[in-house]
Amino acid sequence: MNTNDEGPTDEETYGTATLNERGRLTIPKNLRDELKLEGGTIFNIVREGSDIRLVR
């Protein structure tokens, strides 16, 4: 689902993630499957103002 009303982008919303008490997030299964993400995949964490992005 594209959430940008200004035209097409590469950004899509895949659901929500909740930070658990141990500081962990779960990436939604449909996105993990689509991108072939497995346990041990390393991401860079990028802060953009108050936004956080995970970059593979």
Rosetta silent file (secondary structure, phi, psi, omega in degrees, C-alpha in Angstrom):
SEQUENCE: MNTNDEGPTDEETYGTATLNERGRLTIPKNLRDELKLEGGTIFNIVREGSDIRLVR
SCORE:     score description
SCORE:     0.000 S_00000001
   1 L     0.000  123.533  178.252    0.000    0.000    0.000 S_00000001
   2 L   -86.643  125.501 -176.469    1.489    3.326   -1.038 S_00000001
   3 L  -101.877    7.714 -177.479    0.854    5.979    1.625 S_00000001
   4 L  -101.012  119.726 -178.794    2.170    8.971   -0.359 S_00000001
   5 L   -82.506   -3.339 -177.033   -0.535   11.082   -2.050 S_00000001
   6 L   -91.077    4.599 -179.806    2.024   13.008   -4.147 S_00000001
   7 L   127.270  176.411 -175.848    2.683   10.158   -6.587 S_00000001
   8 L   -69.249  143.433  173.599    4.481    6.820   -6.684 S_00000001
   9 L  -139.940  177.935  175.100    7.570    6.220   -4.547 S_00000001
  10 L   -85.531   -3.086 -177.690    9.571    3.221   -3.425 S_00000001
  11 L   -86.213  132.371  175.177    8.142    3.617    0.092 S_00000001
  12 L  -136.966  148.218  175.689    5.436    1.238    1.236 S_00000001
  13 L   -96.079  130.000 -177.593    3.932    0.610    4.648 S_00000001
  14 L  -111.457    7.557 -178.667    3.954   -3.056    5.681 S_00000001
  15 L   126.582 -161.306 -179.243    2.321   -2.749    9.086 S_00000001
  16 L  -120.146  162.718  174.297    3.548   -1.782   12.516 S_00000001
  17 L  -134.683  140.470  179.339    6.220   -3.039   14.866 S_00000001
  18 L  -112.118  129.810  176.639    6.226   -2.705   18.642 S_00000001
  19 L   -70.912  122.483 -178.472    9.446   -2.363   20.608 S_00000001
  20 L   -85.371  178.797 -175.418    9.359   -5.098   23.244 S_00000001
  21 L   -63.746  -17.711  178.050   10.693   -4.878   26.795 S_00000001
  22 L   -97.869    6.024  177.271   14.106   -6.148   25.612 S_00000001
  23 L    82.756   20.872 -177.637   14.372   -3.464   22.904 S_00000001
  24 L  -103.914  146.089  173.463   13.592   -5.785   19.982 S_00000001
  25 L  -115.248  148.123  173.558   11.420   -5.157   16.923 S_00000001
  26 L  -110.479  124.068  176.319    9.879   -7.825   14.717 S_00000001
  27 L   -77.679  131.555 -177.884    9.803   -7.138   10.981 S_00000001
  28 L   -52.817  139.665 -174.502    6.447   -8.316    9.556 S_00000001
  29 H   -56.889  -41.051 -178.070    6.659  -11.828    8.075 S_00000001
  30 H   -62.373  -34.800  177.740    5.355  -10.850    4.631 S_00000001
  31 H   -73.925  -40.704  176.452    8.182   -8.293    4.298 S_00000001
  32 H   -58.898  -43.793 -179.992   10.820  -10.750    5.624 S_00000001
  33 H   -65.055  -46.852 -177.305    9.655  -13.306    3.062 S_00000001
  34 H   -61.038  -38.918 -177.789    9.535  -10.807    0.181 S_00000001
  35 H   -95.580    2.905  179.902   13.062   -9.519    0.904 S_00000001
  36 L    54.839   47.927  178.013   14.414  -12.959    1.873 S_00000001
  37 L   -87.782  137.206  179.321   15.517  -11.722    5.311 S_00000001
  38 L  -128.454  164.852  174.506   16.792  -14.334    7.750 S_00000001
  39 L   -54.956  137.948 -178.675   18.025  -14.314   11.324 S_00000001
  40 L    95.322   -7.740  176.234   21.475  -12.755   11.449 S_00000001
  41 L   -62.400  132.317 -177.780   20.795  -10.204    8.683 S_00000001
  42 L   -98.501  135.496  178.013   22.719   -7.029    9.562 S_00000001
  43 L  -123.714  147.586  166.320   21.146   -3.577    9.224 S_00000001
  44 E   -89.468  143.402  178.079   22.530   -0.078    9.651 S_00000001
  45 E  -104.350  121.496 -176.461   20.348    2.151   11.816 S_00000001
  46 E  -116.716  127.042  175.823   19.893    5.640   10.353 S_00000001
  47 E   -99.727  129.081  176.190   18.292    8.491   12.274 S_00000001
  48 E  -125.810   92.123 -174.015   16.563   11.199   10.215 S_00000001
  49 L    64.714 -120.861  178.356   15.184   13.724   12.693 S_00000001
  50 L   -96.077    5.365  178.311   12.660   11.760   14.736 S_00000001
  51 E   -94.740  151.357  175.421   12.481    8.937   12.133 S_00000001
  52 E  -123.759  133.496  176.390   14.493    5.722   12.251 S_00000001
  53 E  -122.782  139.880  171.467   15.348    3.693    9.136 S_00000001
  54 E   -98.946  124.866 -176.241   16.834    0.213    8.933 S_00000001
  55 E  -121.228  124.614  179.416   19.145   -0.025    5.923 S_00000001
  56 L   -90.255    0.000    0.000   20.465   -3.321    4.642 S_00000001
